[in-house]
mmCIF file of C-alpha atoms and ligand atoms in Angstrom:
data_model
loop_
_atom_site.group_PDB
_atom_site.id
_atom_site.type_symbol
_atom_site.label_atom_id
_atom_site.label_comp_id
_atom_site.label_asym_id
_atom_site.label_seq_id
_atom_site.Cartn_x
_atom_site.Cartn_y
_atom_site.Cartn_z
ATOM 1 C CA MET N 4 106.640 96.454 88.247
ATOM 2 C CA ASN N 5 107.904 97.763 84.916
ATOM 3 C CA GLY N 6 105.565 98.623 82.062
ATOM 4 C CA ALA N 7 106.447 98.842 78.361
ATOM 5 C CA ILE N 8 104.409 101.201 76.203
ATOM 6 C CA THR N 9 105.263 99.854 72.719
ATOM 7 C CA ALA N 10 105.782 96.376 71.272
ATOM 8 C CA LYS N 11 109.476 97.124 70.721
ATOM 9 C CA LYS N 12 109.894 98.213 74.354
ATOM 10 C CA GLY N 13 107.942 95.090 75.400
ATOM 11 C CA ARG N 14 110.507 92.882 73.609
ATOM 12 C CA ALA N 15 113.326 94.811 75.282
ATOM 13 C CA LEU N 16 111.634 94.294 78.674
ATOM 14 C CA GLN N 17 111.319 90.555 78.062
ATOM 15 C CA SER N 18 114.979 90.234 77.134
ATOM 16 C CA TRP N 19 115.947 92.227 80.275
ATOM 17 C CA VAL N 20 113.875 89.843 82.444
ATOM 18 C CA ASP N 21 115.543 86.835 80.729
ATOM 19 C CA ASP N 22 118.968 88.403 81.120
ATOM 20 C CA MET N 23 118.477 89.054 84.865
ATOM 21 C CA GLN N 24 117.597 85.366 85.272
ATOM 22 C CA LYS N 25 120.500 84.064 83.163
ATOM 23 C CA ARG N 26 123.225 86.350 84.462
ATOM 24 C CA TYR N 27 122.260 86.801 88.093
ATOM 25 C CA GLY N 28 119.717 84.041 88.806
ATOM 26 C CA TYR N 29 117.208 86.830 89.644
ATOM 27 C CA ALA N 30 113.690 85.671 88.783
ATOM 28 C CA GLN N 31 110.932 88.068 87.748
ATOM 29 C CA GLN N 32 107.635 87.421 86.036
ATOM 30 C CA PHE N 33 107.200 88.662 82.467
ATOM 31 C CA ILE N 34 103.577 89.613 81.777
ATOM 32 C CA PRO N 35 102.522 89.454 78.098
ATOM 33 C CA GLN N 36 99.895 91.766 76.636
ATOM 34 C CA SER N 37 97.083 89.199 77.075
ATOM 35 C CA GLU N 38 97.600 89.306 80.884
ATOM 36 C CA VAL N 39 98.373 92.999 81.424
ATOM 37 C CA SER N 40 94.762 93.840 82.335
ATOM 38 C CA GLN N 41 94.998 91.524 85.374
ATOM 39 C CA TRP N 42 97.713 93.814 86.769
ATOM 40 C CA ILE N 43 96.637 97.307 85.765
ATOM 41 C CA ASP N 44 93.474 98.967 84.472
ATOM 42 C CA SER N 45 95.252 101.118 81.867
ATOM 43 C CA PRO N 46 95.308 101.263 78.072
ATOM 44 C CA ARG N 47 98.938 102.394 78.086
ATOM 45 C CA PHE N 48 100.975 99.213 78.552
ATOM 46 C CA VAL N 49 101.582 96.344 76.124
ATOM 47 C CA ALA N 50 103.780 94.246 78.438
ATOM 48 C CA MET N 51 104.922 94.334 82.045
ATOM 49 C CA SER N 52 107.270 92.643 84.479
ATOM 50 C CA HIS N 53 106.684 91.899 88.143
ATOM 51 C CA ASP N 54 109.431 91.591 90.731
ATOM 52 C CA PRO N 55 107.895 89.792 93.727
ATOM 53 C CA ARG N 56 110.866 90.694 95.940
ATOM 54 C CA SER N 57 110.551 94.475 95.685
ATOM 55 C CA GLY N 58 108.205 96.819 97.507
ATOM 56 C CA HIS N 59 107.473 100.430 98.336
ATOM 57 C CA LEU N 60 107.234 102.521 101.454
ATOM 58 C CA HIS N 61 106.392 105.929 102.888
ATOM 59 C CA PRO N 62 109.754 107.736 102.707
ATOM 60 C CA LEU N 63 109.020 110.331 105.422
ATOM 61 C CA LYS N 64 108.068 107.589 107.894
ATOM 62 C CA TYR N 65 111.280 105.760 106.946
ATOM 63 C CA ILE N 66 113.494 108.817 107.580
ATOM 64 C CA LEU N 67 111.745 109.575 110.902
ATOM 65 C CA GLY N 68 112.266 105.942 111.925
ATOM 66 C CA LEU N 69 115.958 106.123 111.009
ATOM 67 C CA ALA N 70 116.345 109.338 113.032
ATOM 68 C CA LYS N 71 114.656 107.754 116.046
ATOM 69 C CA ALA N 72 116.862 104.653 115.819
ATOM 70 C CA ALA N 73 120.021 106.802 115.510
ATOM 71 C CA GLU N 74 119.050 108.965 118.503
ATOM 72 C CA SER N 75 118.337 105.868 120.592
ATOM 73 C CA LEU N 76 121.972 104.840 119.922
ATOM 74 C CA GLY N 77 123.308 108.198 121.159
ATOM 75 C CA VAL N 78 123.597 110.118 117.864
ATOM 76 C CA THR N 79 123.089 113.901 118.085
ATOM 77 C CA ILE N 80 121.222 115.278 115.062
ATOM 78 C CA CYS N 81 121.802 119.013 114.500
ATOM 79 C CA GLU N 82 118.964 120.240 112.284
ATOM 80 C CA ASN N 83 119.268 123.513 110.348
ATOM 81 C CA THR N 84 123.045 123.458 110.738
ATOM 82 C CA ALA N 85 124.681 123.492 107.329
ATOM 83 C CA ALA N 86 128.358 122.505 107.193
ATOM 84 C CA SER N 87 130.181 125.279 105.364
ATOM 85 C CA ALA N 88 133.813 124.119 105.200
ATOM 86 C CA ILE N 89 136.233 121.447 106.360
ATOM 87 C CA THR N 90 139.638 122.023 107.923
ATOM 88 C CA PRO N 91 141.548 118.813 107.133
ATOM 89 C CA ALA N 92 143.123 116.720 109.882
ATOM 90 C CA THR N 93 146.871 116.997 110.459
ATOM 91 C CA ALA N 94 149.297 114.478 111.937
ATOM 92 C CA THR N 95 148.367 115.733 115.403
ATOM 93 C CA THR N 96 144.833 117.178 115.125
ATOM 94 C CA ASP N 97 141.436 115.923 114.005
ATOM 95 C CA ALA N 98 139.541 117.505 111.106
ATOM 96 C CA ILE N 99 137.057 120.294 111.879
ATOM 97 C CA VAL N 100 133.690 120.590 110.149
ATOM 98 C CA HIS N 101 132.657 124.255 110.301
ATOM 99 C CA ALA N 102 129.116 125.609 110.479
ATOM 100 C CA ARG N 103 127.857 129.180 110.875
ATOM 101 C CA ASP N 104 127.900 129.248 114.680
ATOM 102 C CA GLY N 105 130.524 126.673 115.525
ATOM 103 C CA GLY N 106 132.202 123.479 114.484
ATOM 104 C CA VAL N 107 132.724 119.822 115.262
ATOM 105 C CA ARG N 108 136.006 117.941 115.571
ATOM 106 C CA ALA N 109 135.834 114.681 113.689
ATOM 107 C CA LYS N 110 138.027 111.610 113.286
ATOM 108 C CA HIS N 111 135.919 110.494 110.328
ATOM 109 C CA ILE N 112 133.735 112.561 107.969
ATOM 110 C CA LEU N 113 131.056 111.317 105.586
ATOM 111 C CA LEU N 114 129.847 113.709 102.889
ATOM 112 C CA ALA N 115 126.299 112.672 101.929
ATOM 113 C CA GLY N 116 124.721 115.963 100.902
ATOM 114 C CA ASN N 117 123.254 115.063 97.490
ATOM 115 C CA VAL N 118 123.461 118.107 95.150
ATOM 116 C CA TYR N 119 123.440 120.579 98.038
ATOM 117 C CA LEU N 120 127.053 120.496 99.265
ATOM 118 C CA ASP N 121 128.174 123.410 97.093
ATOM 119 C CA ASP N 122 131.469 124.788 98.365
ATOM 120 C CA VAL N 123 131.981 122.215 101.127
ATOM 121 C CA ALA N 124 133.395 119.765 98.593
ATOM 122 C CA PRO N 125 133.678 121.484 95.180
ATOM 123 C CA GLN N 126 135.927 118.692 93.898
ATOM 124 C CA LEU N 127 132.985 116.242 93.972
ATOM 125 C CA LYS N 128 130.620 118.457 92.027
ATOM 126 C CA PRO N 129 131.696 117.877 88.392
ATOM 127 C CA ARG N 130 130.706 114.199 88.560
ATOM 128 C CA ILE N 131 127.043 114.834 89.457
ATOM 129 C CA MET N 132 124.251 116.936 88.010
ATOM 130 C CA PRO N 133 121.028 118.042 89.720
ATOM 131 C CA VAL N 134 117.897 116.740 88.001
ATOM 132 C CA GLY N 135 114.460 117.857 89.201
ATOM 133 C CA THR N 136 111.759 115.190 89.505
ATOM 134 C CA TYR N 137 108.158 115.817 90.522
ATOM 135 C CA ILE N 138 105.194 114.037 92.104
ATOM 136 C CA VAL N 139 101.483 114.699 92.521
ATOM 137 C CA ALA N 140 99.039 113.050 94.912
ATOM 138 C CA SER N 141 95.377 112.808 93.923
ATOM 139 C CA ALA N 142 92.505 113.143 96.354
ATOM 140 C CA PRO N 143 91.649 109.810 98.029
ATOM 141 C CA ILE N 144 89.854 107.473 95.598
ATOM 142 C CA GLU N 145 86.983 105.249 96.749
ATOM 143 C CA HIS N 146 88.716 102.051 97.958
ATOM 144 C CA ASN N 147 87.213 99.496 95.529
ATOM 145 C CA ARG N 148 87.780 101.844 92.616
ATOM 146 C CA ALA N 149 91.431 102.374 93.617
ATOM 147 C CA GLN N 150 91.894 98.634 94.031
ATOM 148 C CA ARG N 151 90.725 98.013 90.451
ATOM 149 C CA LEU N 152 93.420 100.372 89.094
ATOM 150 C CA ILE N 153 96.329 98.280 90.431
ATOM 151 C CA PRO N 154 94.900 95.133 92.088
ATOM 152 C CA SER N 155 98.322 94.022 93.441
ATOM 153 C CA ARG N 156 98.997 97.578 94.748
ATOM 154 C CA ALA N 157 102.517 97.278 93.305
ATOM 155 C CA ALA N 158 104.612 100.350 92.539
ATOM 156 C CA ILE N 159 104.962 100.716 88.766
ATOM 157 C CA CYS N 160 107.254 102.615 86.418
ATOM 158 C CA ASP N 161 107.497 102.614 82.656
ATOM 159 C CA THR N 162 110.699 101.666 80.871
ATOM 160 C CA ASP N 163 111.267 105.046 79.195
ATOM 161 C CA PHE N 164 114.482 106.950 79.891
ATOM 162 C CA VAL N 165 112.414 109.927 81.093
ATOM 163 C CA LEU N 166 110.036 107.741 83.046
ATOM 164 C CA ASP N 167 106.681 107.956 84.838
ATOM 165 C CA TYR N 168 106.399 106.166 88.211
ATOM 166 C CA PHE N 169 103.284 105.668 90.324
ATOM 167 C CA ARG N 170 101.589 103.714 93.100
ATOM 168 C CA LEU N 171 98.603 103.840 95.416
ATOM 169 C CA SER N 172 99.103 105.255 98.902
ATOM 170 C CA ALA N 173 97.741 103.551 102.014
ATOM 171 C CA ASP N 174 94.806 105.998 101.956
ATOM 172 C CA ASP N 175 94.036 105.213 98.287
ATOM 173 C CA ARG N 176 95.497 108.306 96.635
ATOM 174 C CA MET N 177 97.236 107.928 93.296
ATOM 175 C CA ILE N 178 100.838 109.070 93.828
ATOM 176 C CA PHE N 179 102.187 109.857 90.370
ATOM 177 C CA GLY N 180 105.747 110.980 89.588
ATOM 178 C CA GLY N 181 107.806 111.888 86.559
ATOM 179 C CA ARG N 182 108.278 115.005 84.424
ATOM 180 C CA VAL N 183 112.003 115.538 85.039
ATOM 181 C CA SER N 184 113.669 118.910 84.649
ATOM 182 C CA TYR N 185 117.284 118.798 83.508
ATOM 183 C CA SER N 186 117.619 122.555 83.532
ATOM 184 C CA ALA N 187 117.130 122.739 87.363
ATOM 185 C CA VAL N 188 114.133 125.024 86.771
ATOM 186 C CA THR N 189 110.784 123.923 88.267
ATOM 187 C CA PRO N 190 108.333 123.391 85.370
ATOM 188 C CA MET N 191 105.492 125.871 84.977
ATOM 189 C CA ASN N 192 101.981 124.540 85.689
ATOM 190 C CA LEU N 193 103.419 121.574 87.539
ATOM 191 C CA ALA N 194 100.175 120.074 88.889
ATOM 192 C CA PRO N 195 98.166 120.353 85.603
ATOM 193 C CA SER N 196 101.010 118.966 83.506
ATOM 194 C CA MET N 197 101.536 116.046 85.910
ATOM 195 C CA ARG N 198 97.798 115.429 85.897
ATOM 196 C CA GLU N 199 97.952 115.140 82.109
ATOM 197 C CA ARG N 200 100.625 112.453 82.426
ATOM 198 C CA MET N 201 98.541 110.644 85.039
ATOM 199 C CA LEU N 202 95.490 110.705 82.746
ATOM 200 C CA ALA N 203 97.557 109.219 79.896
ATOM 201 C CA VAL N 204 97.922 106.155 82.131
ATOM 202 C CA PHE N 205 94.543 106.268 83.925
ATOM 203 C CA PRO N 206 92.061 108.276 81.784
ATOM 204 C CA GLN N 207 89.267 107.103 84.105
ATOM 205 C CA LEU N 208 90.664 109.385 86.868
ATOM 206 C CA ASP N 209 89.435 112.434 84.984
ATOM 207 C CA ASP N 210 87.052 113.324 87.835
ATOM 208 C CA VAL N 211 89.678 112.978 90.599
ATOM 209 C CA PRO N 212 91.390 116.239 91.628
ATOM 210 C CA ILE N 213 95.078 116.634 92.424
ATOM 211 C CA GLU N 214 95.571 117.699 96.045
ATOM 212 C CA HIS N 215 99.355 117.925 96.399
ATOM 213 C CA ALA N 216 102.333 118.531 94.098
ATOM 214 C CA TRP N 217 105.996 118.575 95.072
ATOM 215 C CA GLY N 218 109.456 117.797 93.775
ATOM 216 C CA GLY N 219 113.146 117.784 94.553
ATOM 217 C CA PHE N 220 116.562 117.184 93.073
ATOM 218 C CA VAL N 221 118.280 113.886 92.518
ATOM 219 C CA ASP N 222 122.009 113.723 91.805
ATOM 220 C CA ILE N 223 122.756 111.793 88.628
ATOM 221 C CA THR N 224 126.141 110.552 87.427
ATOM 222 C CA MET N 225 127.156 110.144 83.773
ATOM 223 C CA ASN N 226 126.833 106.334 83.946
ATOM 224 C CA ARG N 227 123.899 106.352 86.455
ATOM 225 C CA ALA N 228 125.931 104.184 88.860
ATOM 226 C CA PRO N 229 126.483 105.492 92.409
ATOM 227 C CA ASP N 230 129.701 107.377 93.098
ATOM 228 C CA PHE N 231 131.294 106.332 96.422
ATOM 229 C CA GLY N 232 134.837 107.017 97.554
ATOM 230 C CA ARG N 233 137.307 108.900 99.715
ATOM 231 C CA ALA N 234 137.782 112.643 99.225
ATOM 232 C CA GLU N 235 141.527 112.549 99.819
ATOM 233 C CA SER N 236 142.036 116.202 98.896
ATOM 234 C CA LEU N 237 139.963 117.057 101.995
ATOM 235 C CA GLY N 238 142.229 115.001 104.243
ATOM 236 C CA LYS N 239 142.328 111.445 105.510
ATOM 237 C CA ASN N 240 139.189 109.614 106.650
ATOM 238 C CA VAL N 241 136.820 111.738 104.528
ATOM 239 C CA TYR N 242 134.325 109.508 102.719
ATOM 240 C CA TYR N 243 131.616 110.512 100.294
ATOM 241 C CA LEU N 244 128.439 108.930 98.889
ATOM 242 C CA GLN N 245 126.703 110.558 95.958
ATOM 243 C CA GLY N 246 125.179 109.964 92.540
ATOM 244 C CA PHE N 247 122.279 107.737 93.594
ATOM 245 C CA SER N 248 120.722 108.793 90.283
ATOM 246 C CA GLY N 249 117.138 108.684 91.515
ATOM 247 C CA HIS N 250 117.435 105.231 93.130
ATOM 248 C CA GLY N 251 118.617 106.207 96.571
ATOM 249 C CA LEU N 252 115.819 105.000 98.750
ATOM 250 C CA ALA N 253 117.149 101.473 99.262
ATOM 251 C CA LEU N 254 120.714 102.095 98.134
ATOM 252 C CA THR N 255 121.481 104.894 100.622
ATOM 253 C CA GLY N 256 120.808 102.467 103.495
ATOM 254 C CA LEU N 257 123.204 99.935 102.024
ATOM 255 C CA ALA N 258 125.752 102.675 101.293
ATOM 256 C CA GLY N 259 125.665 103.842 104.921
ATOM 257 C CA LYS N 260 126.320 100.304 106.048
ATOM 258 C CA LEU N 261 129.318 99.982 103.707
ATOM 259 C CA VAL N 262 130.864 103.217 104.990
ATOM 260 C CA ALA N 263 130.318 102.054 108.585
ATOM 261 C CA GLU N 264 132.139 98.820 107.739
ATOM 262 C CA ALA N 265 134.994 100.791 106.127
ATOM 263 C CA ILE N 266 135.325 103.070 109.170
ATOM 264 C CA ALA N 267 135.337 99.979 111.409
ATOM 265 C CA GLY N 268 138.278 98.605 109.401
ATOM 266 C CA ASN N 269 136.726 96.398 106.696
ATOM 267 C CA ALA N 270 136.571 98.392 103.466
ATOM 268 C CA GLU N 271 136.201 95.437 101.099
ATOM 269 C CA ARG N 272 132.549 95.996 100.151
ATOM 270 C CA PHE N 273 132.898 99.797 100.109
ATOM 271 C CA ASP N 274 135.923 99.518 97.808
ATOM 272 C CA THR N 275 133.983 97.344 95.358
ATOM 273 C CA PHE N 276 131.681 100.319 94.753
ATOM 274 C CA ALA N 277 134.527 102.851 94.956
ATOM 275 C CA ALA N 278 136.243 101.024 92.062
ATOM 276 C CA ILE N 279 133.445 102.031 89.634
ATOM 277 C CA LYS N 280 134.915 104.574 87.211
ATOM 278 C CA HIS N 281 133.155 107.947 86.925
ATOM 279 C CA HIS N 282 133.629 110.822 84.516
ATOM 280 C CA ASN N 283 132.945 114.530 84.837
ATOM 281 C CA PHE N 284 129.933 115.894 82.981
ATOM 282 C CA PRO N 285 131.196 117.680 79.856
ATOM 283 C CA GLY N 286 130.903 121.411 79.439
ATOM 284 C CA GLY N 287 132.684 122.745 82.532
ATOM 285 C CA ARG N 288 130.956 124.900 85.138
ATOM 286 C CA LEU N 289 129.046 127.115 82.686
ATOM 287 C CA LEU N 290 128.087 124.683 79.923
ATOM 288 C CA ARG N 291 127.285 121.562 81.952
ATOM 289 C CA THR N 292 123.568 122.329 82.266
ATOM 290 C CA PRO N 293 122.968 123.333 78.596
ATOM 291 C CA ALA N 294 124.922 120.244 77.473
ATOM 292 C CA LEU N 295 122.764 118.008 79.668
ATOM 293 C CA VAL N 296 119.531 119.655 78.512
ATOM 294 C CA ALA N 297 120.530 119.007 74.879
ATOM 295 C CA ALA N 298 121.515 115.389 75.584
ATOM 296 C CA MET N 299 118.262 114.719 77.412
ATOM 297 C CA ALA N 300 116.207 116.206 74.569
ATOM 298 C CA TRP N 301 117.722 113.442 72.443
ATOM 299 C CA TYR N 302 116.770 110.740 75.000
ATOM 300 C CA ARG N 303 113.219 112.146 75.242
ATOM 301 C CA LEU N 304 112.968 111.885 71.449
ATOM 302 C CA ARG N 305 114.300 108.319 71.566
ATOM 303 C CA ASP N 306 111.593 107.393 74.120
ATOM 304 C CA ARG N 307 109.011 108.207 71.430
ATOM 305 C CA LEU N 308 110.529 105.844 68.842
HETATM 306 C C1 LIG B 8 110.395 113.611 93.873
HETATM 307 C C2 LIG B 8 111.394 112.526 94.110
HETATM 308 C C3 LIG B 8 111.010 111.190 93.928
HETATM 309 C C4 LIG B 8 111.906 110.163 94.171
HETATM 310 N N1 LIG B 8 111.500 108.856 94.036
HETATM 311 C C5 LIG B 8 112.356 107.851 94.328
HETATM 312 C C6 LIG B 8 111.946 106.498 94.262
HETATM 313 O O1 LIG B 8 110.813 106.183 93.909
HETATM 314 N N2 LIG B 8 112.858 105.529 94.567
HETATM 315 C C7 LIG B 8 114.139 105.823 94.943
HETATM 316 O O2 LIG B 8 114.916 104.912 95.209
HETATM 317 N N3 LIG B 8 114.548 107.102 95.024
HETATM 318 C C8 LIG B 8 113.703 108.119 94.713
HETATM 319 N N4 LIG B 8 114.125 109.419 94.773
HETATM 320 C C9 LIG B 8 115.564 109.677 94.991
HETATM 321 C C10 LIG B 8 115.975 109.586 96.405
HETATM 322 O O3 LIG B 8 115.172 110.421 97.173
HETATM 323 C C11 LIG B 8 117.447 110.021 96.477
HETATM 324 O O4 LIG B 8 118.191 109.132 95.662
HETATM 325 C C12 LIG B 8 117.962 109.945 97.879
HETATM 326 O O5 LIG B 8 117.251 110.810 98.714
HETATM 327 C C13 LIG B 8 119.435 110.373 97.910
HETATM 328 O O6 LIG B 8 119.838 110.297 99.248
HETATM 329 P P1 LIG B 8 120.987 111.214 99.808
HETATM 330 O O7 LIG B 8 121.131 110.834 101.238
HETATM 331 O O8 LIG B 8 122.184 111.126 98.903
HETATM 332 O O9 LIG B 8 120.439 112.702 99.665
HETATM 333 P P2 LIG B 8 119.234 113.421 100.406
HETATM 334 O O10 LIG B 8 118.164 112.460 100.769
HETATM 335 O O11 LIG B 8 118.892 114.599 99.555
HETATM 336 O O12 LIG B 8 119.908 113.905 101.749
HETATM 337 C C14 LIG B 8 120.965 114.859 101.756
HETATM 338 C C15 LIG B 8 120.951 115.512 103.110
HETATM 339 O O13 LIG B 8 122.129 116.295 103.274
HETATM 340 C C16 LIG B 8 121.771 117.509 103.887
HETATM 341 N N5 LIG B 8 122.779 118.510 103.521
HETATM 342 C C17 LIG B 8 123.043 119.001 102.302
HETATM 343 N N6 LIG B 8 124.050 119.913 102.347
HETATM 344 C C18 LIG B 8 124.432 119.983 103.646
HETATM 345 C C19 LIG B 8 125.397 120.756 104.345
HETATM 346 N N7 LIG B 8 126.205 121.625 103.722
HETATM 347 N N8 LIG B 8 125.499 120.575 105.694
HETATM 348 C C20 LIG B 8 124.696 119.700 106.351
HETATM 349 N N9 LIG B 8 123.757 118.946 105.743
HETATM 350 C C21 LIG B 8 123.620 119.095 104.394
HETATM 351 C C22 LIG B 8 120.395 117.832 103.339
HETATM 352 O O14 LIG B 8 119.723 118.737 104.189
HETATM 353 C C23 LIG B 8 119.752 116.449 103.327
HETATM 354 O O15 LIG B 8 119.157 116.148 104.550
HETATM 355 C C24 LIG B 8 113.242 110.477 94.545
HETATM 356 C C25 LIG B 8 113.619 111.808 94.719
HETATM 357 C C26 LIG B 8 112.711 112.817 94.496
HETATM 358 C C27 LIG B 8 113.161 114.229 94.695
#
């Protein structure tokens, strides 16, 4: 679900819902202010939208399931083995992916390292920026009380550029995320400041402690569209997937499928994504982060209008 926190943002949400229907035939329910309280027990929202075809999941269970499925098909997963460099393929030899204690010969390479690839593929770096995003989990809330907060148990985010996102866990904790850091520095007092944001949405949780706080980096692109392609300067058959811009949970699965199709000889769907134009972040190596921090300060200000 999406939630709008001002009347103006509510009108923008309604026109987005209408537009999705008109342009793509994708139906969602727009929820006017008079019905918001049926969906959430919060004073914060003046309008909402509900997408009955979306859902949420436990990401660690998902990744463990993927690993199990891959291993059952014969894949070897080498944990704690960072790739450090690539020797490109030649006319007669395969590429080599180097790690600290050895290497792997490869006919095809897929770079899918988020913001962590560093010197393995420096040519990809200027098109993405690391943005920190953070989550807290409350202590478990009594079941009926939790149920009243979000009766549908949908995952919800607001429509701000620097957004809050939250849902109930299976064991009735409030999982609350937001509070991005564009400077790549973890915010001070993370748990208390996230708690403040949570209480702005659910003031009635004032007596519920925060038990866990964590965060990580997402790789954003200038246009927030994913950046897929072939890293030809690293040799033939080197693909990359990056720039999921905070929306990678479902899209990474699809992206993996598209690369698999391309490697198997049908690159049509992969090339549709690869055709999206991307630009480098301005400011070069030294000024990229300050430039982004300044730009995001402007977006934060705009969220308040
Ligand atoms: C706090 C938080 C909340 C989020 N919430 C949502 C959400 O609600 N919905 C959503 O859709 N997305 C969400 N995301 C974003 C989502 O997690 C990312 O978009 C997604 O994980 C990107 O997938 P990826 O495979 O590109 O990168 P990652 O999942 O980061 O995986 C990259 C992998 O590459 C490995 N790697 C890196 N460098 C090397 C190297 N040199 N050699 C070998 N391996 C390497 C890393 O160890 C890692 O395993 C959230 C992210 C964070 C941090």
